[in-house]
mmCIF file of C-alpha atoms in Angstrom:
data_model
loop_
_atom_site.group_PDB
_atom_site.id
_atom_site.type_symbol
_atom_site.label_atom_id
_atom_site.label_comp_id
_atom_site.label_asym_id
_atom_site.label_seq_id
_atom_site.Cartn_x
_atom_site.Cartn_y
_atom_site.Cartn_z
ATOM 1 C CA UNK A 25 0.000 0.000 0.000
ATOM 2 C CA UNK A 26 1.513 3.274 -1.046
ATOM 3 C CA UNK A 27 1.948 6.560 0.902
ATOM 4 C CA UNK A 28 0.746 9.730 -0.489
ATOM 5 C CA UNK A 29 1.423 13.071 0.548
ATOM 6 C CA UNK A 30 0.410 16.663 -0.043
ATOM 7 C CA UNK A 31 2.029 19.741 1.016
ATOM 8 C CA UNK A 32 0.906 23.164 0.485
ATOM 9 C CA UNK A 33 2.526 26.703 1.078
ATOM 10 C CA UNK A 34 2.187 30.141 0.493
ATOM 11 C CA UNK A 35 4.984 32.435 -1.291
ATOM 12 C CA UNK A 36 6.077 35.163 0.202
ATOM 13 C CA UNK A 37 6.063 36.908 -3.178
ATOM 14 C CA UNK A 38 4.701 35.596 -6.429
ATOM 15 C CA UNK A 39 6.385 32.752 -7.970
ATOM 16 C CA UNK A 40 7.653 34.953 -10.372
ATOM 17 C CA UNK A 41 9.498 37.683 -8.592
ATOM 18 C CA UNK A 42 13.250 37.889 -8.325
ATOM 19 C CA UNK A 43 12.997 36.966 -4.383
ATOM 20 C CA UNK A 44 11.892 33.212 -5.447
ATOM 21 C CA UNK A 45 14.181 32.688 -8.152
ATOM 22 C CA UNK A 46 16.385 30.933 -6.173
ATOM 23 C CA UNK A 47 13.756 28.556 -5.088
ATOM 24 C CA UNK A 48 12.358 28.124 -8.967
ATOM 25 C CA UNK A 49 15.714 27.553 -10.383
ATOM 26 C CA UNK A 50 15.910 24.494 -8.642
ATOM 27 C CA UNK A 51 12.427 22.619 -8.380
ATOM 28 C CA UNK A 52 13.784 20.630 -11.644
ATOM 29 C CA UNK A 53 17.009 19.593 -9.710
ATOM 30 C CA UNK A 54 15.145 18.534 -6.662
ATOM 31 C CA UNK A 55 12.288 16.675 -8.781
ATOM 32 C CA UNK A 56 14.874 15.411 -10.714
ATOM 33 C CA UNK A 57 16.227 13.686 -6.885
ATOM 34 C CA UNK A 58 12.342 12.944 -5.932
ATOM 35 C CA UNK A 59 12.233 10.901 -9.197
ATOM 36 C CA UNK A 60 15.741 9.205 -8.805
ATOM 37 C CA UNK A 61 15.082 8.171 -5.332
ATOM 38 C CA UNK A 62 14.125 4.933 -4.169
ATOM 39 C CA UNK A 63 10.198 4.224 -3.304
ATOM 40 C CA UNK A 64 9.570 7.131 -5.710
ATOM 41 C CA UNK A 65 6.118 5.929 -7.423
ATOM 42 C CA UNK A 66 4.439 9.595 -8.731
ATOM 43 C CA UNK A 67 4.689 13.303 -8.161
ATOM 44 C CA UNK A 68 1.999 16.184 -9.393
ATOM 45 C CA UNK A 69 2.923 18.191 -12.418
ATOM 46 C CA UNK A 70 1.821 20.234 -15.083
ATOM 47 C CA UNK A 71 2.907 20.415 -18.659
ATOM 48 C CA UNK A 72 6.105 23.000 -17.144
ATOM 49 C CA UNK A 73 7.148 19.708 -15.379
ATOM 50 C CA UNK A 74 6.039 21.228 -11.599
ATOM 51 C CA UNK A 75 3.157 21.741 -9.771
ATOM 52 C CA UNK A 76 3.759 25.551 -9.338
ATOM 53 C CA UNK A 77 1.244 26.871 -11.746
ATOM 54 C CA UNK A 78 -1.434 24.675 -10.495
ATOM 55 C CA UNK A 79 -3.832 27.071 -8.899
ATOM 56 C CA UNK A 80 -6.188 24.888 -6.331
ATOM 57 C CA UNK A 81 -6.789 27.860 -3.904
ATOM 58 C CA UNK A 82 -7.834 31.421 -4.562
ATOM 59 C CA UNK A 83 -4.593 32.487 -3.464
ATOM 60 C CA UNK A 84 -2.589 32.712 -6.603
ATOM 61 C CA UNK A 85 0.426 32.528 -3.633
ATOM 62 C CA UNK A 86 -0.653 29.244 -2.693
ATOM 63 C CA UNK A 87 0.886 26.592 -4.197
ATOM 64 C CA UNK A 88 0.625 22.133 -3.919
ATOM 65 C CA UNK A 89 2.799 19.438 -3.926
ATOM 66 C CA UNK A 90 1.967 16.090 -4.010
ATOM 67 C CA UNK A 91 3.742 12.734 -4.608
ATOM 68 C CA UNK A 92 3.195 9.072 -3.816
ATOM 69 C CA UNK A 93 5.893 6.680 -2.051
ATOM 70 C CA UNK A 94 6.499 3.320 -1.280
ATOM 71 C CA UNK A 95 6.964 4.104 2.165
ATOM 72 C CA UNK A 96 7.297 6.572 4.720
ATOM 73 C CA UNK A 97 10.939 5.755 5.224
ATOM 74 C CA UNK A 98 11.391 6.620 1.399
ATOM 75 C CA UNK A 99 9.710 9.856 1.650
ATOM 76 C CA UNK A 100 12.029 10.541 4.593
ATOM 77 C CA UNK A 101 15.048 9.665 3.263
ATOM 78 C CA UNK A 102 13.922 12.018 0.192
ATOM 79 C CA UNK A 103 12.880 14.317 2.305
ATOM 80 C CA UNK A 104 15.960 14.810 4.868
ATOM 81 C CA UNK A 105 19.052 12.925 3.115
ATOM 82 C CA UNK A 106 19.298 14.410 0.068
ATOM 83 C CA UNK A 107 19.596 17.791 -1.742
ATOM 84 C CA UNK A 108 15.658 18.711 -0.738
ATOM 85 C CA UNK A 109 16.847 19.071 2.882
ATOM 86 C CA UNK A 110 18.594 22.357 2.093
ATOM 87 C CA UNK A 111 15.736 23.751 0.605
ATOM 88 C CA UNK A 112 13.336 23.011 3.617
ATOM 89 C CA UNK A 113 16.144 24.950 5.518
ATOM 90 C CA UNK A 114 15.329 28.122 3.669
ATOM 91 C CA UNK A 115 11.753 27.722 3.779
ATOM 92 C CA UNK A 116 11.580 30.731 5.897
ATOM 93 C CA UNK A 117 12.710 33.425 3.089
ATOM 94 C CA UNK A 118 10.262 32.069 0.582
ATOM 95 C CA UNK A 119 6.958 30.806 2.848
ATOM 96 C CA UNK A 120 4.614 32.348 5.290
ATOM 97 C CA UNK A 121 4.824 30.691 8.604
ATOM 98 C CA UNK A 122 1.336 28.748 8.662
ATOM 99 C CA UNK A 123 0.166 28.056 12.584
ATOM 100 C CA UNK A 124 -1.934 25.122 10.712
ATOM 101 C CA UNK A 125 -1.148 21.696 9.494
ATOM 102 C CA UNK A 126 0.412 22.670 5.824
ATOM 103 C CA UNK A 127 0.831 18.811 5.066
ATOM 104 C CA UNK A 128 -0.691 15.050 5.343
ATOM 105 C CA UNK A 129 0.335 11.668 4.718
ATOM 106 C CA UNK A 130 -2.323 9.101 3.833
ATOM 107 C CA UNK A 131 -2.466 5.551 2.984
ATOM 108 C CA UNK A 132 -3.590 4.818 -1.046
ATOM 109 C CA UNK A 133 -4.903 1.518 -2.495
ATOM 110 C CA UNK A 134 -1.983 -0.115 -4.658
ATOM 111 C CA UNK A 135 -2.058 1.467 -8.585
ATOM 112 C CA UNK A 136 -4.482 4.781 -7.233
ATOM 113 C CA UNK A 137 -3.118 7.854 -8.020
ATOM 114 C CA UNK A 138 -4.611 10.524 -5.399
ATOM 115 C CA UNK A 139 -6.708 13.774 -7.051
ATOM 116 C CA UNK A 140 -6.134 17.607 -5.080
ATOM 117 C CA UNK A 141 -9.587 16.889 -4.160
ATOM 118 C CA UNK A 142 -8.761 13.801 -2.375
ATOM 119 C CA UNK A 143 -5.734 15.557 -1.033
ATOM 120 C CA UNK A 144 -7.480 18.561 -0.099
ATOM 121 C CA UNK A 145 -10.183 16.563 1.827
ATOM 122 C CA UNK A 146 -7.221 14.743 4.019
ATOM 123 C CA UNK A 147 -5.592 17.975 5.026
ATOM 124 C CA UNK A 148 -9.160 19.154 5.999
ATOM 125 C CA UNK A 149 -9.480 16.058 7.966
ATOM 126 C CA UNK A 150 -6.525 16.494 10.102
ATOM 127 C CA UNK A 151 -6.570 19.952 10.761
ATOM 128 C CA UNK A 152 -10.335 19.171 11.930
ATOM 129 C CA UNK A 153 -9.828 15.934 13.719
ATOM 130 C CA UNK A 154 -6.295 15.446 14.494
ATOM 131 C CA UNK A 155 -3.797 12.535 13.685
ATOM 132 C CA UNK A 156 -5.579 9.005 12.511
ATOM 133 C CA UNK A 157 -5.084 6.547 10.202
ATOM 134 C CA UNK A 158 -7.192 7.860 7.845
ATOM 135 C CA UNK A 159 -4.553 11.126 7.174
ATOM 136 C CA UNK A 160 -1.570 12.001 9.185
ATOM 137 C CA UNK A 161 1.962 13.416 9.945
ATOM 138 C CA UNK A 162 5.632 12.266 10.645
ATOM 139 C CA UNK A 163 4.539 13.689 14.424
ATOM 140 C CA UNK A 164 2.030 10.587 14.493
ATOM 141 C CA UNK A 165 2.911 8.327 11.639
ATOM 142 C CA UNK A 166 0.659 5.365 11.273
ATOM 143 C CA UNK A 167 1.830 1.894 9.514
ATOM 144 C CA UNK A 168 -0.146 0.809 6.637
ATOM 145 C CA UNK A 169 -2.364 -2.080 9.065
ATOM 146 C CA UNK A 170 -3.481 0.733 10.944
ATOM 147 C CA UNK A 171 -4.958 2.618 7.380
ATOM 148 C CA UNK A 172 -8.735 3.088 7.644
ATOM 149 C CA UNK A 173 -10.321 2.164 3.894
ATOM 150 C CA UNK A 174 -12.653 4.843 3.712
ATOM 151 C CA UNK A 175 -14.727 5.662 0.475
#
């Protein structure tokens, strides 16, 4: 059973101004490490190779990014062993502090690839109901025999 995940954040500046470039110029490179790593299944893009430009809130400063895993320990090691860990670092020049739950982890049947609805709907869970099975953190992680199947 694959792990999903969805992050979202929101720019300090528009995507396009010269405060982000730093961050822009390197989404390929760290995709590039998301794809190469192993328990990489799936990451959202558009036809610019990123999920950047896909506007799910009314904010046009909000911006997604989801990806499926094999495990949690692959999205970890993505996560905080590689290249992508420097980035999070700086997270603080290019991304409003959020006092909310920005991202969830969820449990997906094998082959399903998750929809921003779907993804949407788990962040809304947690921040209303707290960690469960059904969508959670790395605070609270929950192994896939603990994963809920709700419809």
């Amino acid at each position: 059973m694959p792990l999903a995940q969805l992050n979202i954040a929101t720019t300090l500046y528009p995507i396009d101004a010269p405060e982000m470039v730093d961050f822009v110029n390197n989404l390929a490179p760290i995709n590039a490490i998301a794809q190469a790593s192993p328990g990489f299944i799936w990451r959202l893009q558009d036809d610019s190779g990123d999920a950047t430009h896909i506007q799910v809130f009314d904010d046009p400063n909000m911006i997604v990014n989801m990806s499926v895993w094999e495990s949690i320990d692959a999205l970890k090691a993505f996560m905080f062993k590689t290249h992508h860990r420097d980035f999070m670092r700086r997270k603080k020049e290019w991304f409003q502090h959020s006092d909310v739950d920005t991202y969830v982890l969820w449990w997906i049947p094998e082959g399903h690839t998750p929809s921003i609805d779907e993804a949407i709907s788990k962040l809304t869970f947690l921040r209303d109901n707290g960690e469960s099975p059904n969508a959670f953190t790395f605070k609270r992680p929950f192994n896939q025999s603990e994963c809920l199947t709700l419809s």
